Backbone atoms as SQL, in Angstrom:
CREATE TABLE atoms (id INTEGER PRIMARY KEY, chain TEXT, resi INTEGER, resn TEXT, atom TEXT, x REAL, y REAL, z REAL);
INSERT INTO atoms VALUES
  (1, 'A', 1, 'MET', 'N', -0.330, -26.271, 41.222),
  (2, 'A', 1, 'MET', 'CA', 0.057, -26.067, 42.544),
  (3, 'A', 1, 'MET', 'C', -0.648, -24.569, 43.122),
  (4, 'A', 2, 'PRO', 'N', -0.907, -24.659, 44.280),
  (5, 'A', 2, 'PRO', 'CA', -1.853, -23.379, 44.847),
  (6, 'A', 2, 'PRO', 'C', -0.990, -22.229, 44.925),
  (7, 'A', 3, 'LEU', 'N', -1.128, -21.106, 44.858),
  (8, 'A', 3, 'LEU', 'CA', -0.297, -20.049, 45.089),
  (9, 'A', 3, 'LEU', 'C', -0.580, -19.250, 46.411),
  (10, 'A', 4, 'ASP', 'N', 0.510, -18.905, 47.134),
  (11, 'A', 4, 'ASP', 'CA', 0.391, -18.559, 48.721),
  (12, 'A', 4, 'ASP', 'C', -0.209, -17.054, 48.258),
  (13, 'A', 5, 'PRO', 'N', -0.987, -16.623, 49.023),
  (14, 'A', 5, 'PRO', 'CA', -1.673, -15.050, 48.501),
  (15, 'A', 5, 'PRO', 'C', -0.544, -14.039, 49.187),
  (16, 'A', 6, 'ASP', 'N', 0.244, -14.502, 49.915),
  (17, 'A', 6, 'ASP', 'CA', 1.313, -13.438, 50.476),
  (18, 'A', 6, 'ASP', 'C', 2.647, -13.412, 49.503),
  (19, 'A', 7, 'LEU', 'N', 2.588, -14.264, 48.403),
  (20, 'A', 7, 'LEU', 'CA', 3.479, -14.212, 47.412),
  (21, 'A', 7, 'LEU', 'C', 3.765, -13.128, 46.748),
  (22, 'A', 8, 'ASP', 'N', 5.209, -12.426, 46.772),
  (23, 'A', 8, 'ASP', 'CA', 5.238, -11.326, 46.511),
  (24, 'A', 8, 'ASP', 'C', 5.725, -11.502, 44.634),
  (25, 'A', 9, 'ASP', 'N', 5.590, -10.088, 43.744),
  (26, 'A', 9, 'ASP', 'CA', 5.505, -10.100, 42.313),
  (27, 'A', 9, 'ASP', 'C', 6.883, -10.779, 42.071),
  (28, 'A', 10, 'GLU', 'N', 7.842, -10.571, 42.634),
  (29, 'A', 10, 'GLU', 'CA', 9.541, -10.763, 42.211),
  (30, 'A', 10, 'GLU', 'C', 9.676, -12.761, 42.251),
  (31, 'A', 11, 'LYS', 'N', 9.017, -12.988, 43.431),
  (32, 'A', 11, 'LYS', 'CA', 8.821, -14.583, 43.493),
  (33, 'A', 11, 'LYS', 'C', 8.012, -14.887, 42.619),
  (34, 'A', 12, 'LEU', 'N', 6.464, -14.711, 42.334),
  (35, 'A', 12, 'LEU', 'CA', 5.742, -15.115, 41.298),
  (36, 'A', 12, 'LEU', 'C', 6.750, -14.818, 39.888),
  (37, 'A', 13, 'GLU', 'N', 7.523, -13.988, 39.626),
  (38, 'A', 13, 'GLU', 'CA', 8.083, -13.920, 38.516),
  (39, 'A', 13, 'GLU', 'C', 9.072, -15.310, 38.269),
  (40, 'A', 14, 'SER', 'N', 9.972, -15.263, 39.033),
  (41, 'A', 14, 'SER', 'CA', 10.661, -16.175, 39.318),
  (42, 'A', 14, 'SER', 'C', 10.144, -17.721, 39.085),
  (43, 'A', 15, 'LEU', 'N', 9.193, -18.020, 39.653),
  (44, 'A', 15, 'LEU', 'CA', 8.276, -19.090, 39.839),
  (45, 'A', 15, 'LEU', 'C', 8.103, -19.335, 38.222),
  (46, 'A', 16, 'ALA', 'N', 7.310, -18.132, 38.001),
  (47, 'A', 16, 'ALA', 'CA', 6.955, -18.266, 36.198),
  (48, 'A', 16, 'ALA', 'C', 7.877, -18.578, 35.331),
  (49, 'A', 17, 'ARG', 'N', 9.342, -18.025, 35.609),
  (50, 'A', 17, 'ARG', 'CA', 10.147, -18.191, 34.750),
  (51, 'A', 17, 'ARG', 'C', 10.675, -19.828, 34.645),
  (52, 'A', 18, 'GLU', 'N', 10.876, -20.441, 35.885),
  (53, 'A', 18, 'GLU', 'CA', 11.291, -21.856, 36.310),
  (54, 'A', 18, 'GLU', 'C', 10.071, -22.642, 35.540),
  (55, 'A', 19, 'LYS', 'N', 9.042, -22.342, 35.186),
  (56, 'A', 19, 'LYS', 'CA', 8.044, -23.223, 35.202),
  (57, 'A', 19, 'LYS', 'C', 7.700, -22.916, 33.493),
  (58, 'A', 20, 'GLY', 'N', 8.434, -22.068, 33.030),
  (59, 'A', 20, 'GLY', 'CA', 8.204, -21.581, 31.702),
  (60, 'A', 20, 'GLY', 'C', 7.275, -21.037, 31.208),
  (61, 'A', 21, 'VAL', 'N', 6.270, -20.247, 31.930),
  (62, 'A', 21, 'VAL', 'CA', 5.299, -19.355, 31.765),
  (63, 'A', 21, 'VAL', 'C', 5.609, -18.326, 30.929),
  (64, 'A', 22, 'GLY', 'N', 4.819, -17.988, 29.980),
  (65, 'A', 22, 'GLY', 'CA', 5.417, -16.710, 28.898),
  (66, 'A', 22, 'GLY', 'C', 4.759, -15.692, 29.445),
  (67, 'A', 23, 'THR', 'N', 5.224, -14.361, 29.255),
  (68, 'A', 23, 'THR', 'CA', 4.875, -13.284, 29.646),
  (69, 'A', 23, 'THR', 'C', 4.189, -12.320, 28.987),
  (70, 'A', 24, 'LEU', 'N', 3.203, -11.912, 29.101),
  (71, 'A', 24, 'LEU', 'CA', 2.322, -10.524, 28.572),
  (72, 'A', 24, 'LEU', 'C', 3.207, -9.164, 28.727),
  (73, 'A', 25, 'GLN', 'N', 3.157, -8.608, 27.503),
  (74, 'A', 25, 'GLN', 'CA', 3.952, -7.377, 27.457),
  (75, 'A', 25, 'GLN', 'C', 2.727, -6.386, 26.483),
  (76, 'A', 26, 'LYS', 'N', 2.374, -5.383, 27.376),
  (77, 'A', 26, 'LYS', 'CA', 1.901, -4.227, 26.719),
  (78, 'A', 26, 'LYS', 'C', 2.392, -3.572, 25.348),
  (79, 'A', 27, 'PRO', 'N', 1.532, -3.654, 24.418),
  (80, 'A', 27, 'PRO', 'CA', 2.043, -2.906, 23.208),
  (81, 'A', 27, 'PRO', 'C', 2.612, -1.625, 23.676),
  (82, 'A', 28, 'PRO', 'N', 3.598, -0.933, 22.935),
  (83, 'A', 28, 'PRO', 'CA', 3.813, 0.549, 23.386),
  (84, 'A', 28, 'PRO', 'C', 3.130, 1.457, 22.731),
  (85, 'A', 29, 'ARG', 'N', 2.576, 2.916, 23.667),
  (86, 'A', 29, 'ARG', 'CA', 1.679, 3.842, 23.096),
  (87, 'A', 29, 'ARG', 'C', 2.759, 4.245, 21.861),
  (88, 'A', 30, 'GLN', 'N', 1.342, 5.292, 21.465),
  (89, 'A', 30, 'GLN', 'CA', 1.957, 6.076, 20.238),
  (90, 'A', 30, 'GLN', 'C', 3.292, 6.934, 20.768),
  (91, 'A', 31, 'GLY', 'N', 4.336, 6.937, 20.138),
  (92, 'A', 31, 'GLY', 'CA', 5.393, 7.585, 20.410),
  (93, 'A', 31, 'GLY', 'C', 6.431, 6.959, 21.491),
  (94, 'A', 32, 'GLU', 'N', 6.320, 5.983, 21.848),
  (95, 'A', 32, 'GLU', 'CA', 6.797, 5.257, 22.663),
  (96, 'A', 32, 'GLU', 'C', 7.588, 4.245, 22.063),
  (97, 'A', 33, 'GLN', 'N', 8.738, 3.483, 22.575),
  (98, 'A', 33, 'GLN', 'CA', 9.399, 2.761, 22.142),
  (99, 'A', 33, 'GLN', 'C', 9.818, 1.272, 23.072),
  (100, 'A', 34, 'GLY', 'N', 9.066, 0.422, 22.772),
  (101, 'A', 34, 'GLY', 'CA', 8.962, -0.578, 23.422),
  (102, 'A', 34, 'GLY', 'C', 10.738, -1.539, 23.477),
  (103, 'A', 35, 'PRO', 'N', 10.388, -2.668, 24.403),
  (104, 'A', 35, 'PRO', 'CA', 11.631, -3.382, 24.215),
  (105, 'A', 35, 'PRO', 'C', 12.141, -3.739, 22.565),
  (106, 'A', 36, 'SER', 'N', 13.306, -3.723, 22.375),
  (107, 'A', 36, 'SER', 'CA', 13.819, -4.121, 20.850),
  (108, 'A', 36, 'SER', 'C', 13.821, -5.732, 21.023),
  (109, 'A', 37, 'VAL', 'N', 13.211, -5.832, 20.062),
  (110, 'A', 37, 'VAL', 'CA', 13.044, -7.223, 19.435),
  (111, 'A', 37, 'VAL', 'C', 13.757, -7.657, 18.145),
  (112, 'A', 38, 'ALA', 'N', 14.564, -8.458, 18.029),
  (113, 'A', 38, 'ALA', 'CA', 15.102, -8.412, 16.868),
  (114, 'A', 38, 'ALA', 'C', 14.097, -9.531, 16.351),
  (115, 'A', 39, 'SER', 'N', 13.676, -9.042, 14.674),
  (116, 'A', 39, 'SER', 'CA', 13.262, -9.656, 13.848),
  (117, 'A', 39, 'SER', 'C', 13.576, -10.935, 13.304),
  (118, 'A', 40, 'PRO', 'N', 13.254, -12.093, 12.821),
  (119, 'A', 40, 'PRO', 'CA', 13.923, -12.972, 12.040),
  (120, 'A', 40, 'PRO', 'C', 14.486, -12.236, 10.662),
  (121, 'A', 41, 'PRO', 'N', 15.618, -13.073, 10.076),
  (122, 'A', 41, 'PRO', 'CA', 15.954, -12.761, 8.652),
  (123, 'A', 41, 'PRO', 'C', 14.856, -13.131, 7.813),
  (124, 'A', 42, 'LEU', 'N', 14.957, -11.892, 6.815),
  (125, 'A', 42, 'LEU', 'CA', 13.983, -12.546, 5.522),
  (126, 'A', 42, 'LEU', 'C', 14.432, -13.258, 4.782),
  (127, 'A', 43, 'ALA', 'N', 13.824, -14.404, 4.126),
  (128, 'A', 43, 'ALA', 'CA', 14.278, -15.235, 3.272),
  (129, 'A', 43, 'ALA', 'C', 14.818, -14.853, 1.838),
  (130, 'A', 44, 'PRO', 'N', 15.545, -14.885, 1.357),
  (131, 'A', 44, 'PRO', 'CA', 15.949, -14.282, -0.087),
  (132, 'A', 44, 'PRO', 'C', 14.889, -14.327, -0.958),
  (133, 'A', 45, 'ILE', 'N', 14.905, -13.511, -1.799),
  (134, 'A', 45, 'ILE', 'CA', 13.705, -13.619, -2.830),
  (135, 'A', 45, 'ILE', 'C', 14.608, -14.136, -4.061),
  (136, 'A', 46, 'PRO', 'N', 13.849, -15.257, -4.579),
  (137, 'A', 46, 'PRO', 'CA', 14.331, -16.314, -5.292),
  (138, 'A', 46, 'PRO', 'C', 14.839, -15.625, -6.937),
  (139, 'A', 47, 'GLU', 'N', 15.631, -15.699, -7.559),
  (140, 'A', 47, 'GLU', 'CA', 15.915, -15.100, -8.845),
  (141, 'A', 47, 'GLU', 'C', 15.144, -15.719, -9.810),
  (142, 'A', 48, 'PRO', 'N', 14.794, -15.037, -10.820),
  (143, 'A', 48, 'PRO', 'CA', 13.949, -15.614, -11.949),
  (144, 'A', 48, 'PRO', 'C', 15.128, -16.139, -12.541),
  (145, 'A', 49, 'PRO', 'N', 14.452, -17.273, -13.389),
  (146, 'A', 49, 'PRO', 'CA', 15.400, -17.997, -14.428),
  (147, 'A', 49, 'PRO', 'C', 15.664, -17.353, -15.373),
  (148, 'A', 50, 'LYS', 'N', 17.260, -17.610, -15.619),
  (149, 'A', 50, 'LYS', 'CA', 18.224, -16.973, -16.513),
  (150, 'A', 50, 'LYS', 'C', 17.705, -16.806, -18.090),
  (151, 'A', 51, 'SER', 'N', 17.345, -18.316, -18.633),
  (152, 'A', 51, 'SER', 'CA', 17.022, -18.287, -19.859),
  (153, 'A', 51, 'SER', 'C', 15.705, -19.020, -19.772),
  (154, 'A', 52, 'GLY', 'N', 14.866, -19.032, -20.786),
  (155, 'A', 52, 'GLY', 'CA', 13.495, -19.694, -20.679),
  (156, 'A', 52, 'GLY', 'C', 12.204, -19.730, -19.599),
  (157, 'A', 53, 'ALA', 'N', 11.491, -19.876, -19.934),
  (158, 'A', 53, 'ALA', 'CA', 10.016, -20.073, -18.966),
  (159, 'A', 53, 'ALA', 'C', 10.453, -20.839, -17.799),
  (160, 'A', 54, 'THR', 'N', 9.918, -20.310, -16.594),
  (161, 'A', 54, 'THR', 'CA', 9.663, -21.229, -15.181),
  (162, 'A', 54, 'THR', 'C', 9.261, -22.414, -15.667),
  (163, 'A', 55, 'PRO', 'N', 9.700, -23.674, -15.043),
  (164, 'A', 55, 'PRO', 'CA', 9.233, -24.669, -15.167),
  (165, 'A', 55, 'PRO', 'C', 7.961, -24.747, -14.748),
  (166, 'A', 56, 'ARG', 'N', 6.956, -25.742, -15.117),
  (167, 'A', 56, 'ARG', 'CA', 5.377, -25.797, -14.135),
  (168, 'A', 56, 'ARG', 'C', 5.811, -26.430, -12.901),
  (169, 'A', 57, 'THR', 'N', 6.750, -27.118, -12.391),
  (170, 'A', 57, 'THR', 'CA', 7.139, -27.350, -11.253),
  (171, 'A', 57, 'THR', 'C', 7.324, -26.285, -10.245),
  (172, 'A', 58, 'ARG', 'N', 7.990, -25.123, -10.434),
  (173, 'A', 58, 'ARG', 'CA', 8.132, -24.454, -9.937),
  (174, 'A', 58, 'ARG', 'C', 7.353, -23.143, -10.025),
  (175, 'A', 59, 'MET', 'N', 6.292, -23.565, -10.566),
  (176, 'A', 59, 'MET', 'CA', 4.922, -22.510, -10.415),
  (177, 'A', 59, 'MET', 'C', 4.214, -22.532, -9.501),
  (178, 'A', 60, 'LYS', 'N', 3.715, -21.825, -8.536),
  (179, 'A', 60, 'LYS', 'CA', 3.326, -21.664, -7.305),
  (180, 'A', 60, 'LYS', 'C', 1.519, -21.170, -7.423),
  (181, 'A', 61, 'PRO', 'N', 0.858, -21.943, -7.039),
  (182, 'A', 61, 'PRO', 'CA', -0.662, -21.229, -7.085),
  (183, 'A', 61, 'PRO', 'C', -0.793, -20.287, -5.926),
  (184, 'A', 62, 'LEU', 'N', -1.777, -19.175, -6.403),
  (185, 'A', 62, 'LEU', 'CA', -1.901, -18.186, -5.383),
  (186, 'A', 62, 'LEU', 'C', -3.749, -18.192, -5.614),
  (187, 'A', 63, 'ASN', 'N', -4.125, -18.488, -4.215),
  (188, 'A', 63, 'ASN', 'CA', -5.256, -18.104, -4.034),
  (189, 'A', 63, 'ASN', 'C', -5.847, -17.138, -3.433),
  (190, 'A', 64, 'LEU', 'N', -7.005, -16.105, -4.149),
  (191, 'A', 64, 'LEU', 'CA', -7.118, -14.773, -3.969),
  (192, 'A', 64, 'LEU', 'C', -8.230, -14.516, -3.906),
  (193, 'A', 65, 'ASP', 'N', -9.144, -14.013, -3.061),
  (194, 'A', 65, 'ASP', 'CA', -10.586, -13.635, -3.135),
  (195, 'A', 65, 'ASP', 'C', -10.335, -12.093, -3.418),
  (196, 'A', 66, 'LEU', 'N', -11.023, -11.646, -4.346),
  (197, 'A', 66, 'LEU', 'CA', -11.425, -10.306, -5.127),
  (198, 'A', 66, 'LEU', 'C', -12.984, -10.041, -5.074),
  (199, 'A', 67, 'PRO', 'N', -12.982, -8.557, -4.967),
  (200, 'A', 67, 'PRO', 'CA', -14.471, -8.293, -5.229),
  (201, 'A', 67, 'PRO', 'C', -14.843, -8.641, -6.786),
  (202, 'A', 68, 'ASP', 'N', -16.249, -9.316, -6.725),
  (203, 'A', 68, 'ASP', 'CA', -16.397, -9.692, -8.201),
  (204, 'A', 68, 'ASP', 'C', -16.471, -8.979, -9.265),
  (205, 'A', 69, 'TYR', 'N', -16.682, -7.547, -8.979),
  (206, 'A', 69, 'TYR', 'CA', -16.452, -6.835, -10.113),
  (207, 'A', 69, 'TYR', 'C', -14.817, -6.347, -10.493),
  (208, 'A', 70, 'VAL', 'N', -13.807, -6.868, -9.784),
  (209, 'A', 70, 'VAL', 'CA', -12.567, -6.374, -9.888),
  (210, 'A', 70, 'VAL', 'C', -12.116, -8.066, -10.814),
  (211, 'A', 71, 'LYS', 'N', -13.050, -9.123, -10.660),
  (212, 'A', 71, 'LYS', 'CA', -12.156, -10.243, -11.336),
  (213, 'A', 71, 'LYS', 'C', -13.200, -10.209, -12.588),
  (214, 'A', 72, 'THR', 'N', -14.292, -9.417, -12.578),
  (215, 'A', 72, 'THR', 'CA', -14.847, -9.343, -14.050),
  (216, 'A', 72, 'THR', 'C', -13.965, -8.200, -14.536),
  (217, 'A', 73, 'GLU', 'N', -13.191, -7.328, -13.854),
  (218, 'A', 73, 'GLU', 'CA', -12.739, -6.170, -15.034),
  (219, 'A', 73, 'GLU', 'C', -11.588, -6.707, -15.622),
  (220, 'A', 74, 'LEU', 'N', -11.121, -8.037, -14.771),
  (221, 'A', 74, 'LEU', 'CA', -9.922, -8.762, -15.093),
  (222, 'A', 74, 'LEU', 'C', -10.010, -9.380, -16.423),
  (223, 'A', 75, 'LYS', 'N', -11.097, -10.100, -16.536),
  (224, 'A', 75, 'LYS', 'CA', -11.414, -10.947, -17.365),
  (225, 'A', 75, 'LYS', 'C', -11.813, -10.263, -18.567),
  (226, 'A', 76, 'ILE', 'N', -12.498, -8.955, -18.523),
  (227, 'A', 76, 'ILE', 'CA', -12.902, -8.171, -19.766),
  (228, 'A', 76, 'ILE', 'C', -11.352, -7.359, -20.180),
  (229, 'A', 77, 'ARG', 'N', -10.598, -7.393, -19.160),
  (230, 'A', 77, 'ARG', 'CA', -9.145, -7.039, -20.195),
  (231, 'A', 77, 'ARG', 'C', -8.431, -7.907, -20.530),
  (232, 'A', 78, 'ALA', 'N', -8.456, -9.161, -20.103),
  (233, 'A', 78, 'ALA', 'CA', -8.059, -10.027, -20.750),
  (234, 'A', 78, 'ALA', 'C', -8.629, -10.505, -22.006),
  (235, 'A', 79, 'ALA', 'N', -9.962, -10.395, -22.219),
  (236, 'A', 79, 'ALA', 'CA', -10.778, -10.770, -23.356),
  (237, 'A', 79, 'ALA', 'C', -10.243, -9.254, -24.445),
  (238, 'A', 80, 'HIS', 'N', -10.216, -8.606, -24.095),
  (239, 'A', 80, 'HIS', 'CA', -9.956, -7.339, -25.109),
  (240, 'A', 80, 'HIS', 'C', -8.527, -7.422, -25.602),
  (241, 'A', 81, 'ARG', 'N', -7.778, -7.968, -24.863),
  (242, 'A', 81, 'ARG', 'CA', -6.191, -8.106, -24.898),
  (243, 'A', 81, 'ARG', 'C', -5.898, -9.580, -25.590),
  (244, 'A', 82, 'GLN', 'N', -6.857, -10.305, -25.602),
  (245, 'A', 82, 'GLN', 'CA', -6.932, -11.526, -26.012),
  (246, 'A', 82, 'GLN', 'C', -5.429, -12.239, -25.209),
  (247, 'A', 83, 'THR', 'N', -5.540, -12.029, -24.091),
  (248, 'A', 83, 'THR', 'CA', -4.456, -12.693, -23.669),
  (249, 'A', 83, 'THR', 'C', -5.192, -13.293, -22.409),
  (250, 'A', 84, 'SER', 'N', -4.628, -14.029, -21.298),
  (251, 'A', 84, 'SER', 'CA', -4.916, -14.480, -19.813),
  (252, 'A', 84, 'SER', 'C', -5.289, -13.682, -18.886),
  (253, 'A', 85, 'VAL', 'N', -5.866, -13.935, -17.564),
  (254, 'A', 85, 'VAL', 'CA', -5.998, -13.358, -16.637),
  (255, 'A', 85, 'VAL', 'C', -4.484, -13.041, -16.105),
  (256, 'A', 86, 'ARG', 'N', -3.955, -14.376, -16.196),
  (257, 'A', 86, 'ARG', 'CA', -2.566, -14.371, -15.519),
  (258, 'A', 86, 'ARG', 'C', -1.738, -13.274, -16.204),
  (259, 'A', 87, 'HIS', 'N', -1.757, -13.400, -17.361),
  (260, 'A', 87, 'HIS', 'CA', -0.842, -12.428, -18.147),
  (261, 'A', 87, 'HIS', 'C', -1.189, -10.685, -17.796),
  (262, 'A', 88, 'VAL', 'N', -2.819, -10.624, -17.820),
  (263, 'A', 88, 'VAL', 'CA', -3.070, -9.296, -17.163),
  (264, 'A', 88, 'VAL', 'C', -2.400, -8.961, -15.629),
  (265, 'A', 89, 'VAL', 'N', -2.281, -9.959, -14.820),
  (266, 'A', 89, 'VAL', 'CA', -2.080, -9.725, -13.557),
  (267, 'A', 89, 'VAL', 'C', -0.675, -9.488, -13.303),
  (268, 'A', 90, 'LEU', 'N', 0.275, -10.394, -14.359),
  (269, 'A', 90, 'LEU', 'CA', 1.744, -10.230, -14.251),
  (270, 'A', 90, 'LEU', 'C', 2.586, -8.981, -14.789),
  (271, 'A', 91, 'THR', 'N', 1.532, -8.501, -15.969),
  (272, 'A', 91, 'THR', 'CA', 1.815, -7.335, -16.402),
  (273, 'A', 91, 'THR', 'C', 1.672, -6.370, -15.632),
  (274, 'A', 92, 'ALA', 'N', 0.575, -6.107, -14.611),
  (275, 'A', 92, 'ALA', 'CA', 0.320, -5.087, -13.717),
  (276, 'A', 92, 'ALA', 'C', 1.389, -5.406, -12.518),
  (277, 'A', 93, 'LEU', 'N', 1.893, -6.639, -12.082),
  (278, 'A', 93, 'LEU', 'CA', 2.715, -6.443, -11.323),
  (279, 'A', 93, 'LEU', 'C', 4.408, -5.851, -11.703),
  (280, 'A', 94, 'VAL', 'N', 4.486, -5.952, -13.102),
  (281, 'A', 94, 'VAL', 'CA', 5.739, -5.716, -13.449),
  (282, 'A', 94, 'VAL', 'C', 5.409, -4.146, -13.629),
  (283, 'A', 95, 'LYS', 'N', 4.704, -3.382, -13.856),
  (284, 'A', 95, 'LYS', 'CA', 4.354, -1.970, -13.860),
  (285, 'A', 95, 'LYS', 'C', 4.581, -1.355, -12.432),
  (286, 'A', 96, 'ASP', 'N', 4.452, -2.389, -11.173),
  (287, 'A', 96, 'ASP', 'CA', 4.383, -1.826, -9.862),
  (288, 'A', 96, 'ASP', 'C', 5.745, -2.174, -9.207),
  (289, 'A', 97, 'GLY', 'N', 7.008, -2.805, -9.959),
  (290, 'A', 97, 'GLY', 'CA', 8.336, -2.925, -10.114),
  (291, 'A', 97, 'GLY', 'C', 8.476, -4.112, -9.453),
  (292, 'A', 98, 'ILE', 'N', 7.679, -5.331, -9.663),
  (293, 'A', 98, 'ILE', 'CA', 7.870, -6.697, -9.294),
  (294, 'A', 98, 'ILE', 'C', 8.434, -7.384, -10.334),
  (295, 'A', 99, 'THR', 'N', 9.963, -8.005, -10.446),
  (296, 'A', 99, 'THR', 'CA', 10.363, -8.484, -11.469),
  (297, 'A', 99, 'THR', 'C', 10.139, -9.814, -11.921),
  (298, 'A', 100, 'VAL', 'N', 9.530, -9.720, -13.256),
  (299, 'A', 100, 'VAL', 'CA', 8.827, -10.945, -13.945),
  (300, 'A', 100, 'VAL', 'C', 9.921, -11.304, -14.620),
  (301, 'A', 101, 'ALA', 'N', 10.369, -12.560, -15.331),
  (302, 'A', 101, 'ALA', 'CA', 11.283, -12.716, -16.288),
  (303, 'A', 101, 'ALA', 'C', 10.367, -12.908, -17.476),
  (304, 'A', 102, 'GLU', 'N', 11.032, -12.188, -18.697),
  (305, 'A', 102, 'GLU', 'CA', 10.049, -11.817, -19.854),
  (306, 'A', 102, 'GLU', 'C', 9.594, -13.248, -20.465),
  (307, 'A', 103, 'ALA', 'N', 10.275, -14.274, -20.410),
  (308, 'A', 103, 'ALA', 'CA', 9.914, -15.541, -20.673),
  (309, 'A', 103, 'ALA', 'C', 8.872, -16.439, -20.229),
  (310, 'A', 104, 'ASP', 'N', 8.702, -15.377, -18.960),
  (311, 'A', 104, 'ASP', 'CA', 7.184, -15.930, -18.175),
  (312, 'A', 104, 'ASP', 'C', 5.998, -14.991, -18.343),
  (313, 'A', 105, 'LEU', 'N', 6.208, -14.015, -19.311),
  (314, 'A', 105, 'LEU', 'CA', 4.831, -13.206, -19.654),
  (315, 'A', 105, 'LEU', 'C', 4.395, -13.719, -20.937),
  (316, 'A', 106, 'ILE', 'N', 4.060, -15.004, -20.869),
  (317, 'A', 106, 'ILE', 'CA', 3.312, -15.684, -21.818),
  (318, 'A', 106, 'ILE', 'C', 1.852, -15.285, -21.960),
  (319, 'A', 107, 'GLU', 'N', 1.628, -14.596, -23.038),
  (320, 'A', 107, 'GLU', 'CA', 0.205, -14.344, -23.043),
  (321, 'A', 107, 'GLU', 'C', -0.966, -15.165, -22.764),
  (322, 'A', 108, 'ASP', 'N', -0.634, -16.368, -23.095),
  (323, 'A', 108, 'ASP', 'CA', -1.814, -17.560, -23.033),
  (324, 'A', 108, 'ASP', 'C', -0.941, -18.736, -22.839),
  (325, 'A', 109, 'GLY', 'N', -0.959, -19.314, -21.693),
  (326, 'A', 109, 'GLY', 'CA', -0.220, -20.656, -21.531),
  (327, 'A', 109, 'GLY', 'C', -0.916, -21.511, -22.135),
  (328, 'A', 110, 'ARG', 'N', -1.997, -21.863, -22.336),
  (329, 'A', 110, 'ARG', 'CA', -2.713, -22.670, -22.950),
  (330, 'A', 110, 'ARG', 'C', -2.386, -22.977, -24.537),
  (331, 'A', 111, 'ARG', 'N', -1.947, -21.895, -25.156),
  (332, 'A', 111, 'ARG', 'CA', -1.618, -22.017, -26.408),
  (333, 'A', 111, 'ARG', 'C', 0.300, -22.465, -26.322),
  (334, 'A', 112, 'ALA', 'N', 0.912, -22.211, -25.458),
  (335, 'A', 112, 'ALA', 'CA', 2.208, -22.447, -25.018),
  (336, 'A', 112, 'ALA', 'C', 2.572, -24.344, -24.793),
  (337, 'A', 113, 'ARG', 'N', 1.360, -24.649, -24.410),
  (338, 'A', 113, 'ARG', 'CA', 1.602, -26.167, -23.862),
  (339, 'A', 113, 'ARG', 'C', 2.014, -27.104, -25.195),
  (340, 'A', 114, 'GLY', 'N', 0.926, -26.822, -26.151),
  (341, 'A', 114, 'GLY', 'CA', 1.463, -27.797, -27.328),
  (342, 'A', 114, 'GLY', 'C', 2.066, -27.040, -28.339),
  (343, 'A', 115, 'GLY', 'N', 2.285, -26.080, -28.645),
  (344, 'A', 115, 'GLY', 'CA', 3.077, -25.590, -29.452),
  (345, 'A', 115, 'GLY', 'C', 4.238, -24.496, -29.230),
  (346, 'A', 116, 'ASN', 'N', 4.445, -23.836, -29.913),
  (347, 'A', 116, 'ASN', 'CA', 5.660, -22.640, -30.079),
  (348, 'A', 116, 'ASN', 'C', 5.282, -21.692, -29.053),
  (349, 'A', 117, 'VAL', 'N', 6.363, -21.622, -27.812),
  (350, 'A', 117, 'VAL', 'CA', 6.245, -20.497, -27.121),
  (351, 'A', 117, 'VAL', 'C', 6.619, -19.449, -27.359),
  (352, 'A', 118, 'GLU', 'N', 7.742, -19.348, -28.508),
  (353, 'A', 118, 'GLU', 'CA', 8.204, -17.911, -29.037),
  (354, 'A', 118, 'GLU', 'C', 7.092, -17.329, -29.699),
  (355, 'A', 119, 'ALA', 'N', 6.386, -18.228, -30.587),
  (356, 'A', 119, 'ALA', 'CA', 5.571, -17.539, -31.576),
  (357, 'A', 119, 'ALA', 'C', 4.326, -17.039, -30.495),
  (358, 'A', 120, 'ASN', 'N', 3.801, -17.912, -29.240),
  (359, 'A', 120, 'ASN', 'CA', 2.833, -17.153, -28.152),
  (360, 'A', 120, 'ASN', 'C', 3.324, -16.146, -27.740),
  (361, 'A', 121, 'ARG', 'N', 4.453, -15.581, -27.358),
  (362, 'A', 121, 'ARG', 'CA', 5.242, -14.411, -26.882),
  (363, 'A', 121, 'ARG', 'C', 5.346, -13.491, -27.759),
  (364, 'A', 122, 'THR', 'N', 5.604, -13.576, -29.451),
  (365, 'A', 122, 'THR', 'CA', 5.728, -12.399, -30.290),
  (366, 'A', 122, 'THR', 'C', 4.168, -12.269, -30.885),
  (367, 'A', 123, 'GLY', 'N', 2.918, -12.978, -30.561),
  (368, 'A', 123, 'GLY', 'CA', 1.898, -13.004, -31.084),
  (369, 'A', 123, 'GLY', 'C', 1.761, -13.508, -32.643),
  (370, 'A', 124, 'ARG', 'N', 2.711, -14.373, -32.906),
  (371, 'A', 124, 'ARG', 'CA', 2.433, -14.833, -34.262),
  (372, 'A', 124, 'ARG', 'C', 2.038, -16.394, -34.130);
């Protein structure tokens, strides 16, 4: 629909609201407060399992791009500790305050698949 050049701003905004046209808002300047917009509530953080390791069906992959030297350092640390890179990363997350169930801190998941998980955790 063509717009009338004599259309004032109020009528134009009213027409836009009727048609469902979104509005543009300038971001607030440093020190200014913009209009208060309620942010959606955050999803609750899932609790770690009470006993036993997390089943594989609840494991979620995490694809992460890292600089090559960081990946190399992670692999070197895992080799020196004779653990997996996953264990090195989970241990670092625990040190940063992320809750990880003790049962999920398996040093090498490959050893746990076919054998005794408890022996894997204790290093026996």
